[in-house]
GROMACS .gro file of C-alpha atoms in nm:
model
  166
    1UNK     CA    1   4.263  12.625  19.444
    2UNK     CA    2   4.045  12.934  19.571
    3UNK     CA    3   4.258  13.163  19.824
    4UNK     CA    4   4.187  13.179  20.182
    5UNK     CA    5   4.038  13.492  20.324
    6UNK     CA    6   4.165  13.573  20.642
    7UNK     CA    7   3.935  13.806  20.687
    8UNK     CA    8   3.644  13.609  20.770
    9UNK     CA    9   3.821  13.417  21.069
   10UNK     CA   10   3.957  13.782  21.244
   11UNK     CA   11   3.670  13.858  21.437
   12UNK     CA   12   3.566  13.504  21.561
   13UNK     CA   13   3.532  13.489  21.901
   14UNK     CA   14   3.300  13.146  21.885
   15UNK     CA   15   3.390  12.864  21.690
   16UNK     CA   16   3.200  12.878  21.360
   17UNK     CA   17   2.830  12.714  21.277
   18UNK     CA   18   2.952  12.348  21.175
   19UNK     CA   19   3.068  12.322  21.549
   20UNK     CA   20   2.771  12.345  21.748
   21UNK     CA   21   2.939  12.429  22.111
   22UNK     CA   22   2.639  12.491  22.321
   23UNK     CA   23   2.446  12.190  22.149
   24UNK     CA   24   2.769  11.947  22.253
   25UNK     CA   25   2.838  12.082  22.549
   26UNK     CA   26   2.528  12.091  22.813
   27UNK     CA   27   2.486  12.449  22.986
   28UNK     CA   28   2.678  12.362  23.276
   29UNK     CA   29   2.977  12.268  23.085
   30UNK     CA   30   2.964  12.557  22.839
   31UNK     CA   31   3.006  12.787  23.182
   32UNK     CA   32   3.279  12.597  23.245
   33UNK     CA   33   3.491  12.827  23.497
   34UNK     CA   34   3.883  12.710  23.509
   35UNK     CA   35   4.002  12.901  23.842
   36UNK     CA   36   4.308  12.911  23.932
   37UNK     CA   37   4.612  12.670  23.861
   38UNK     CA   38   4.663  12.392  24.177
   39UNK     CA   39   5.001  12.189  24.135
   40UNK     CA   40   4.931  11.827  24.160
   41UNK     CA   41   5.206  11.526  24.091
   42UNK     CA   42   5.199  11.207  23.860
   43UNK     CA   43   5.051  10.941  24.144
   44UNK     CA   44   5.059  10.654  23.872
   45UNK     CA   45   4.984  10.526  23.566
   46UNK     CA   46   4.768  10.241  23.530
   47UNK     CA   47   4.610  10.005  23.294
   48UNK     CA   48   4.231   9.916  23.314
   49UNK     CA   49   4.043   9.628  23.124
   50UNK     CA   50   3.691   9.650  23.025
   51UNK     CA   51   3.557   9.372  22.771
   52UNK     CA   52   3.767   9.367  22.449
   53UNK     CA   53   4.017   9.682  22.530
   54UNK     CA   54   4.245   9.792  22.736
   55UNK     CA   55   4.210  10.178  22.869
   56UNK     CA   56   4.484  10.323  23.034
   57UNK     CA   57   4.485  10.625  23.232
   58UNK     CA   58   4.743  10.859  23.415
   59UNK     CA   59   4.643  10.991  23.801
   60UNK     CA   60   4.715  11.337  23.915
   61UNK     CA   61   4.699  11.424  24.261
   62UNK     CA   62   4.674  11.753  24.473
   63UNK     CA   63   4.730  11.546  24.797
   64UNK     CA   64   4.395  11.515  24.839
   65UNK     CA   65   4.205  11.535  24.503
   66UNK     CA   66   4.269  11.242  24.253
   67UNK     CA   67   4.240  11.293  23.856
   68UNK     CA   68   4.254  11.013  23.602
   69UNK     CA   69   4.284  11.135  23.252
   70UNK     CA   70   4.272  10.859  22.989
   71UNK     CA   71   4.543  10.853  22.746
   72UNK     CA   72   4.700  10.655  22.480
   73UNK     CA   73   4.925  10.315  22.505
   74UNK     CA   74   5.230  10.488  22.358
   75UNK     CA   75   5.199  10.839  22.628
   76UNK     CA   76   5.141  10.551  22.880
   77UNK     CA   77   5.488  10.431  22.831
   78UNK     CA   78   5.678  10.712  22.812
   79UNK     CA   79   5.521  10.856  23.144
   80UNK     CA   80   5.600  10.491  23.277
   81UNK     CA   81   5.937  10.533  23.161
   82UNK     CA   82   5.993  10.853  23.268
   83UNK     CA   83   5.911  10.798  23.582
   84UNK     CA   84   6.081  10.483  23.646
   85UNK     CA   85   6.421  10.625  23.502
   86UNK     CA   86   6.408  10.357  23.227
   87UNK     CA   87   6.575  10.470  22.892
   88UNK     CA   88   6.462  10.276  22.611
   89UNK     CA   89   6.678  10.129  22.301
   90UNK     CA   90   6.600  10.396  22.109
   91UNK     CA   91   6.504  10.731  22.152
   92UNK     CA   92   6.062  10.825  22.213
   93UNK     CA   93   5.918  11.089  22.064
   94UNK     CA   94   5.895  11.278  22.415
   95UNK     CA   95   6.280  11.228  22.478
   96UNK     CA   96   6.337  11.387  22.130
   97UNK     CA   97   6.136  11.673  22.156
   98UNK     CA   98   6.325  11.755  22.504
   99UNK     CA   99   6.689  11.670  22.358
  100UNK     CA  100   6.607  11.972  22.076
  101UNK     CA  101   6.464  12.221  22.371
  102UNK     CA  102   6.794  12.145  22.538
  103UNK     CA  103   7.039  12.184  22.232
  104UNK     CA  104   6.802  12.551  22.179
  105UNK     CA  105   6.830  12.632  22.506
  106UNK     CA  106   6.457  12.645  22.619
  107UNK     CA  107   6.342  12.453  22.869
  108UNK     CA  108   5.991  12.325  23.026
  109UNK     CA  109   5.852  12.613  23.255
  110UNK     CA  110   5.560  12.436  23.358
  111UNK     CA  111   5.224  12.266  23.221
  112UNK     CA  112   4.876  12.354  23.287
  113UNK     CA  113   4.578  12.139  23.227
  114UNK     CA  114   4.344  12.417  23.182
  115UNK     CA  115   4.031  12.338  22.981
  116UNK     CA  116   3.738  12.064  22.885
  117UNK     CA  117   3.529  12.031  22.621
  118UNK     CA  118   3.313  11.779  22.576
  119UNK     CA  119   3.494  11.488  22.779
  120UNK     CA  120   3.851  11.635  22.612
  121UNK     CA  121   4.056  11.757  22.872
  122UNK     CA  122   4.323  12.069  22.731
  123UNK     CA  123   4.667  12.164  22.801
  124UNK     CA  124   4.929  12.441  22.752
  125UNK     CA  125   5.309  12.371  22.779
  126UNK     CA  126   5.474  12.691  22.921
  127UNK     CA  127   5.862  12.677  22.744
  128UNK     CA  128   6.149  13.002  22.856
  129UNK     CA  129   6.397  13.040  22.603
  130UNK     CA  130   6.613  13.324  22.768
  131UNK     CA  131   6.323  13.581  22.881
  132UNK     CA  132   6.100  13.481  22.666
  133UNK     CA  133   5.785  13.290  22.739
  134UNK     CA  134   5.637  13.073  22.471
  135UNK     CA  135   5.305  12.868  22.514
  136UNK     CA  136   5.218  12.566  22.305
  137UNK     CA  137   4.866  12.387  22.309
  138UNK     CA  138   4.883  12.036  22.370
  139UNK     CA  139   4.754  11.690  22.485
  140UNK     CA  140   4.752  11.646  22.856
  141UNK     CA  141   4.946  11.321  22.758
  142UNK     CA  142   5.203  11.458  22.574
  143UNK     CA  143   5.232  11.746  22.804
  144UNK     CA  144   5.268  11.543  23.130
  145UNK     CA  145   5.559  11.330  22.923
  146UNK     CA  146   5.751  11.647  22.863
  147UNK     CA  147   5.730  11.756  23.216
  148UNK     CA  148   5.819  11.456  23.425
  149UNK     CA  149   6.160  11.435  23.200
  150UNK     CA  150   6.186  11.824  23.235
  151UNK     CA  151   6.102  11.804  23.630
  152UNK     CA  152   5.838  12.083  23.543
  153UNK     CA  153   5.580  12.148  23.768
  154UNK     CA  154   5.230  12.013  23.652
  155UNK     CA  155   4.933  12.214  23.683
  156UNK     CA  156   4.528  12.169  23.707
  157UNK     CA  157   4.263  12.420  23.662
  158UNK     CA  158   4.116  12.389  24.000
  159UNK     CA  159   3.764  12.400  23.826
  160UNK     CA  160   3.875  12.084  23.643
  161UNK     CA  161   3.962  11.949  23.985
  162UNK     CA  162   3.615  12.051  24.173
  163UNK     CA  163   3.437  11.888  23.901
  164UNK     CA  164   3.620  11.612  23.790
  165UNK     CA  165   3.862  11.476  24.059
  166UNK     CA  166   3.781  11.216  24.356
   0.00000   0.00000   0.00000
């Protein structure tokens, strides 16, 4: 198996030639500006129907500004449950992931929806274990699970919000 050079991924600061950024993203998007975080809330999440499948979507809210972000049937739940105080039978993924943060005494600082790229909205999970600050990419989805059973604070770009919220 050949070896890996490191080397030839140190200087990046583009993603290489088989992802063509600027030809998937138009200009606008490319310039894509983030501005500052705005806290928003979990309004809801909901379940849409169009033809054959089923889209479901969670809705952030400034107080003013609404954001749907689609996600995925199993985030869906555990937001739902989360919310509603339901425990299931057996333990989610989400509920896991928080029960081993807790025994390692870290805990959910905050989230931060911070990025798009091509219709894919980004997120950063923002843990403290003691005085240090660790930051873990991650789904929006996932994210947003992990901070409504942490009662974190939940953050949006407020570019993402000028652009994208109604």
């Amino acid at each position: 198996m050949p070896e890996e050079r490191q080397d030839d991924f140190d200087d990046m600061e583009k993603p290489p030639s088989f992802f063509p950024l600027d030809e998937l993203l138009g200009e606008e998007e490319s310039e894509f500006e983030p501005g500052e975080p705005v806290e928003v809330r979990v309004e809801a999440v909901y379940a849409a129907q169009a033809n054959d499948t089923i889209q479901r979507f969670v809705l952030l809210s400034d107080g003013t500004r609404k954001l749907p972000i689609i996600i995925g049937p199993f985030e869906a739940t555990s937001i739902t449950y989360s919310l509603e105080g339901q425990q299931p039978d057996r333990p989610m993924t989400h509920d896991l992931f928080k029960k081993v943060m807790d025994r390692l005494g870290a805990e959910i600082d905050r989230i931060v929806i911070d990025d798009l790229m091509s219709g894919t909205y980004y997120a950063k999970i923002f843990i403290m274990q003691g005085d240090e600050e660790i930051v873990i990419d991650s789904r929006p989805s996932d994210a947003i699970a992990l901070a409504v059973r942490a009662d974190a604070p939940i953050f949006v770009a407020e570019g993402i919000l000028q652009q994208h919220a109604h």
